Short mmCIF file of C-alpha atoms and ligand atoms in Angstrom, two decimals:
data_model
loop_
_atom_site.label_atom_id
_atom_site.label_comp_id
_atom_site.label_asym_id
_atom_site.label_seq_id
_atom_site.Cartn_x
_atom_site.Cartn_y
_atom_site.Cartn_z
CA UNK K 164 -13.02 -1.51 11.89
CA UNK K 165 -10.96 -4.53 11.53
CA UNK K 166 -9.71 -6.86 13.56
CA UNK K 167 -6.30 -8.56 13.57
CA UNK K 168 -7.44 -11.65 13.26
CA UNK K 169 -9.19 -10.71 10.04
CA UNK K 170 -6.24 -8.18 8.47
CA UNK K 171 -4.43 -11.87 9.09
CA UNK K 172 -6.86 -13.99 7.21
CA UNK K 173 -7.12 -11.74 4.48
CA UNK K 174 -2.92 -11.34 4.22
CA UNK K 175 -2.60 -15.05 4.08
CA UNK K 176 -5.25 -15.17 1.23
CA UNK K 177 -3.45 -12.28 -0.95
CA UNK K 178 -0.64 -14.43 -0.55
CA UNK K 179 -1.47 -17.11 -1.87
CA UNK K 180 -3.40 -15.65 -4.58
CA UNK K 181 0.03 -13.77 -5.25
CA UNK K 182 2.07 -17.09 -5.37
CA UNK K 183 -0.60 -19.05 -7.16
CA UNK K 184 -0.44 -16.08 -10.71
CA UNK K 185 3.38 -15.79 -10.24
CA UNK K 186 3.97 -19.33 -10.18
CA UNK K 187 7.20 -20.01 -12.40
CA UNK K 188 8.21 -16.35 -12.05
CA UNK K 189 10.46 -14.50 -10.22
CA UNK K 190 8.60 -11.09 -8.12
CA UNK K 191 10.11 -7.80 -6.71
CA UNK K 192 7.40 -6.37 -4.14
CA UNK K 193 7.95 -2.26 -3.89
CA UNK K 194 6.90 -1.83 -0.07
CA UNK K 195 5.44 1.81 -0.45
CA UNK K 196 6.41 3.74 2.82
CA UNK K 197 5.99 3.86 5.39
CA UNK K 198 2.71 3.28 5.91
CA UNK K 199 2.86 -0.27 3.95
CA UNK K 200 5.68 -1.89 6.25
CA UNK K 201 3.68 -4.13 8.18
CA UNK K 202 1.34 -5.20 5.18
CA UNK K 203 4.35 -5.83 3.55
CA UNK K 204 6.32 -7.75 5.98
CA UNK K 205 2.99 -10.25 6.96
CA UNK K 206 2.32 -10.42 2.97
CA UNK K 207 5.99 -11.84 1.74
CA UNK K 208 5.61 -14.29 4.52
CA UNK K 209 2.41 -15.15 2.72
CA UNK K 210 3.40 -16.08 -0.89
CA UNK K 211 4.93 -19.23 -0.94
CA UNK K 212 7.11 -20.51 -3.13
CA UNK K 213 7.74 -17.45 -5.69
CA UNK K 214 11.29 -16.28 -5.47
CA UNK K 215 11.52 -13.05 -4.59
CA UNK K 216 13.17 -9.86 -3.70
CA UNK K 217 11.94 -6.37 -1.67
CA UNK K 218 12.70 -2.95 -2.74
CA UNK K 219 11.18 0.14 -1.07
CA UNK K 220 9.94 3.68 -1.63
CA UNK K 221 9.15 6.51 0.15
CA UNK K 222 6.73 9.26 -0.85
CA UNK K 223 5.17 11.74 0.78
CA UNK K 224 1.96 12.83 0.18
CA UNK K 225 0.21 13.75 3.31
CA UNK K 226 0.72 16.55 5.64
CA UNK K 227 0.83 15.75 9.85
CA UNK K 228 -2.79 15.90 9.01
CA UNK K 229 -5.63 14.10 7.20
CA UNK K 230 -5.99 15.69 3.65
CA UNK K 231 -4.58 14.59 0.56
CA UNK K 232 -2.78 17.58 -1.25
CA UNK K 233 -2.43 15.00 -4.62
CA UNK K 234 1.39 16.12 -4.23
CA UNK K 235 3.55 13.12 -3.89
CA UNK K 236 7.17 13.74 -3.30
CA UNK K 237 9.55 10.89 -3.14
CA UNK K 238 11.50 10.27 -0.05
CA UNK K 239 13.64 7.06 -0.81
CA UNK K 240 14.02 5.67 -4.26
CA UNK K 241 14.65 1.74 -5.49
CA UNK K 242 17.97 0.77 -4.16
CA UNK K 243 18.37 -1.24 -7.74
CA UNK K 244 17.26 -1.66 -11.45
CA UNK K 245 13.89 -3.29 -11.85
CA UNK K 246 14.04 -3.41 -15.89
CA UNK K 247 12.68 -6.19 -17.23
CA UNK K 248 11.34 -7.57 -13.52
CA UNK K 249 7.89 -8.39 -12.23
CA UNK K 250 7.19 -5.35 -10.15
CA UNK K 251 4.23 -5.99 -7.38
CA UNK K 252 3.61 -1.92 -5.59
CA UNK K 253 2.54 -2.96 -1.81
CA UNK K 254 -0.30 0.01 -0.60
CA UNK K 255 -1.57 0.26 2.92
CA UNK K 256 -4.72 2.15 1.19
CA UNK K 257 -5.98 3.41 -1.97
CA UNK K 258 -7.67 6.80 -1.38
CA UNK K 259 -7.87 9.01 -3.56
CA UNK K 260 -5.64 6.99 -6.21
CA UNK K 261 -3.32 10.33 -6.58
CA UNK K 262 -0.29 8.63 -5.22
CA UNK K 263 -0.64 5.31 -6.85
CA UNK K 264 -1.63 6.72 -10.23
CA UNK K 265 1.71 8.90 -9.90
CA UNK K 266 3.92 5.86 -8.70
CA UNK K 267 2.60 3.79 -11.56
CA UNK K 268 3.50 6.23 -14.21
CA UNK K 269 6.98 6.69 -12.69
CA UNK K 270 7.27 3.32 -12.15
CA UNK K 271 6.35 2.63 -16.21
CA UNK K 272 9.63 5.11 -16.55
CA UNK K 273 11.90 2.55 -15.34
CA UNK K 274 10.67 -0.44 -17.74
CA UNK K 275 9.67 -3.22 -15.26
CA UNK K 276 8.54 -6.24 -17.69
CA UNK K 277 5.12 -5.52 -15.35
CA UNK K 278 3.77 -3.48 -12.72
CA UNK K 279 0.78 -4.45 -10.66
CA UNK K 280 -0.73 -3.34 -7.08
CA UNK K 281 -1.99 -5.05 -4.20
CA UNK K 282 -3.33 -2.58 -1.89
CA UNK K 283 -4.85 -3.45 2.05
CA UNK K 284 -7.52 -1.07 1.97
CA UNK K 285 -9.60 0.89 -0.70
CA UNK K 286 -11.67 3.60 -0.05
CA UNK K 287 -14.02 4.13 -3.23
CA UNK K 288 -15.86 7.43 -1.79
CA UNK K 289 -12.69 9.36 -1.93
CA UNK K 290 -11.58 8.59 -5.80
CA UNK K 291 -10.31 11.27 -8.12
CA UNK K 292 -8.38 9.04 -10.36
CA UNK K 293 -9.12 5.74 -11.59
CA UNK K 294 -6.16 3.10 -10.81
CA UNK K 295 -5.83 -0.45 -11.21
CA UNK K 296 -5.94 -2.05 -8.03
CA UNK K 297 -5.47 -6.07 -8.73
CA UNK K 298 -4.94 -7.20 -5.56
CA UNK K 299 -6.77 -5.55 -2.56
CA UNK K 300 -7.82 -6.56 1.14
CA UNK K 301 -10.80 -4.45 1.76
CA UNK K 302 -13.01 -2.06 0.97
CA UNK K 303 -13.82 0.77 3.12
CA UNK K 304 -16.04 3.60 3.89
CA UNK K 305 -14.77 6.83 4.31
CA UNK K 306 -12.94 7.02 7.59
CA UNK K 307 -9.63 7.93 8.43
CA UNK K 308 -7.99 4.87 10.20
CA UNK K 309 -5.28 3.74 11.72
CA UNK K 310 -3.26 0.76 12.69
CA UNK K 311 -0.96 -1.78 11.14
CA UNK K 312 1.13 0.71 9.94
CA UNK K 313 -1.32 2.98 8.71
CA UNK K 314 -0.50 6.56 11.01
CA UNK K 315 -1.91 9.53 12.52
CA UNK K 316 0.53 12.01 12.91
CA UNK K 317 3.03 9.47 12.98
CA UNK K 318 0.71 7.75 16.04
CA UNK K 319 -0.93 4.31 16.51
CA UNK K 320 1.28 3.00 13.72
CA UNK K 321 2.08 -0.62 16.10
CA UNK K 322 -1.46 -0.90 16.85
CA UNK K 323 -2.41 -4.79 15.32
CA UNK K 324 -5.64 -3.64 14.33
CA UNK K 325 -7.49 -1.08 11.76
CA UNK K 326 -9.23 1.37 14.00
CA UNK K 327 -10.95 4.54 13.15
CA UNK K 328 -9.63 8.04 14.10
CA UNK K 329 -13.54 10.11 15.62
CA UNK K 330 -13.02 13.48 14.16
CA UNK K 331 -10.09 13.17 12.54
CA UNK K 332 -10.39 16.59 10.69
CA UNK K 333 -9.04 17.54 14.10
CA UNK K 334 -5.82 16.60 13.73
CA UNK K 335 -4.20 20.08 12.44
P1 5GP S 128 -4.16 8.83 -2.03
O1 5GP S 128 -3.08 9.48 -2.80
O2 5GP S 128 -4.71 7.57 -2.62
O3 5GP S 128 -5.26 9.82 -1.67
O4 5GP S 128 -3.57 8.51 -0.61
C1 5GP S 128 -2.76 7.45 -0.37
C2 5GP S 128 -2.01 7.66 0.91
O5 5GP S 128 -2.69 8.54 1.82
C3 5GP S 128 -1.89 6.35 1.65
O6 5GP S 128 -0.76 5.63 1.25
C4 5GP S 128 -1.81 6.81 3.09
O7 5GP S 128 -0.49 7.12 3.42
C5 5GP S 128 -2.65 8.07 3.13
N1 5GP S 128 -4.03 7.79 3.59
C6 5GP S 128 -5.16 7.81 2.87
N2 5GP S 128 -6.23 7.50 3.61
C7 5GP S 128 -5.75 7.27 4.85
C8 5GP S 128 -6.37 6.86 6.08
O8 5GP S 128 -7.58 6.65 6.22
N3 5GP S 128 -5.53 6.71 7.14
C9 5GP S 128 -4.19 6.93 7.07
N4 5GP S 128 -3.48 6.75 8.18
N5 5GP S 128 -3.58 7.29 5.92
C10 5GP S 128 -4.35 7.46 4.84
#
């Protein structure tokens, strides 16, 4: 669906749209796991110039297969405080907003002076919840993929590309 080459282009222009509106400021990225760990690591190299620091946290809210059960259970929390801190989530893909909606309101819980995401992939077809998405790579049609971090099954999670999984409603 995508190529590396233009997952790369797009990083490096998040990045510096990231570093250009928190000029002056000081930013802690939440890498959302695991699926977001290579976004993540390509994006930070990406903003120039913004001090910042990288917290991560896991949640759960797929099965081994393809269908969002809109329960999100958290896996690994913040290692430290983000009160009064720029908070930036990091999303492989916005599907259908459940997990980001849920993040955001637990995130509000723990009084960041923001909280804003930047998401790789959106898939608009698949929304049940409206959610802010103010920094995103691409929008998608409805496909399961995989690739740079994104999984299937755990699978095809090093593969530099985005690729689409043919009957993925398989996977059970
Ligand atoms: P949502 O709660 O927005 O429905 O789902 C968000 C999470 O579901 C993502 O962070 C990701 O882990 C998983 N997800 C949604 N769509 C896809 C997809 O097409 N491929 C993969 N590998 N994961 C997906």
């Amino acid at each position: 669906m995508l190529s590396a080459e233009q997952v790369a282009a797009r990083v490096r222009e998040l990045g510096a749209q990231i570093a250009h509106d928190y000029h002056g400021r000081k930013l802690v990225l939440v890498c959302v796991l695991k699926g977001s760990f290579i976004f993540m690591a390509d994006l930070i190299r990406a903003i120039d110039g913004v001090p910042l620091r990288i917290e991560f946290l896991g949640v759960r809210s797929y099965g081994e297969g393809t269908q969002s059960t809109g329960v999100v259970q958290i896996t690994h929390d913040l290692g430290r405080s983000v009160e009064d801190e720029d908070v930036l989530f990091v999303e492989d893909i916005v599907d259908t907003g459940l997990t980001i909606a849920h993040l955001l309101d637990l995130m509000r819980t723990r009084r960041p002076a923001s909280v804003k995401v930047c998401a790789l992939l959106h898939k608009p077809a698949r929304r049940r919840i409206e959610v802010p998405i103010d920094y995103l790579g691409f929008t998608i049609e409805d496909k399961f993929v995989v690739g740079y971090g994104l999984d299937w099954g755990e699978r095809y999670r090093e593969v530099p590309y985005i690729a689409v999984v043919e009957h993925a409603e398989l996977a059970h």
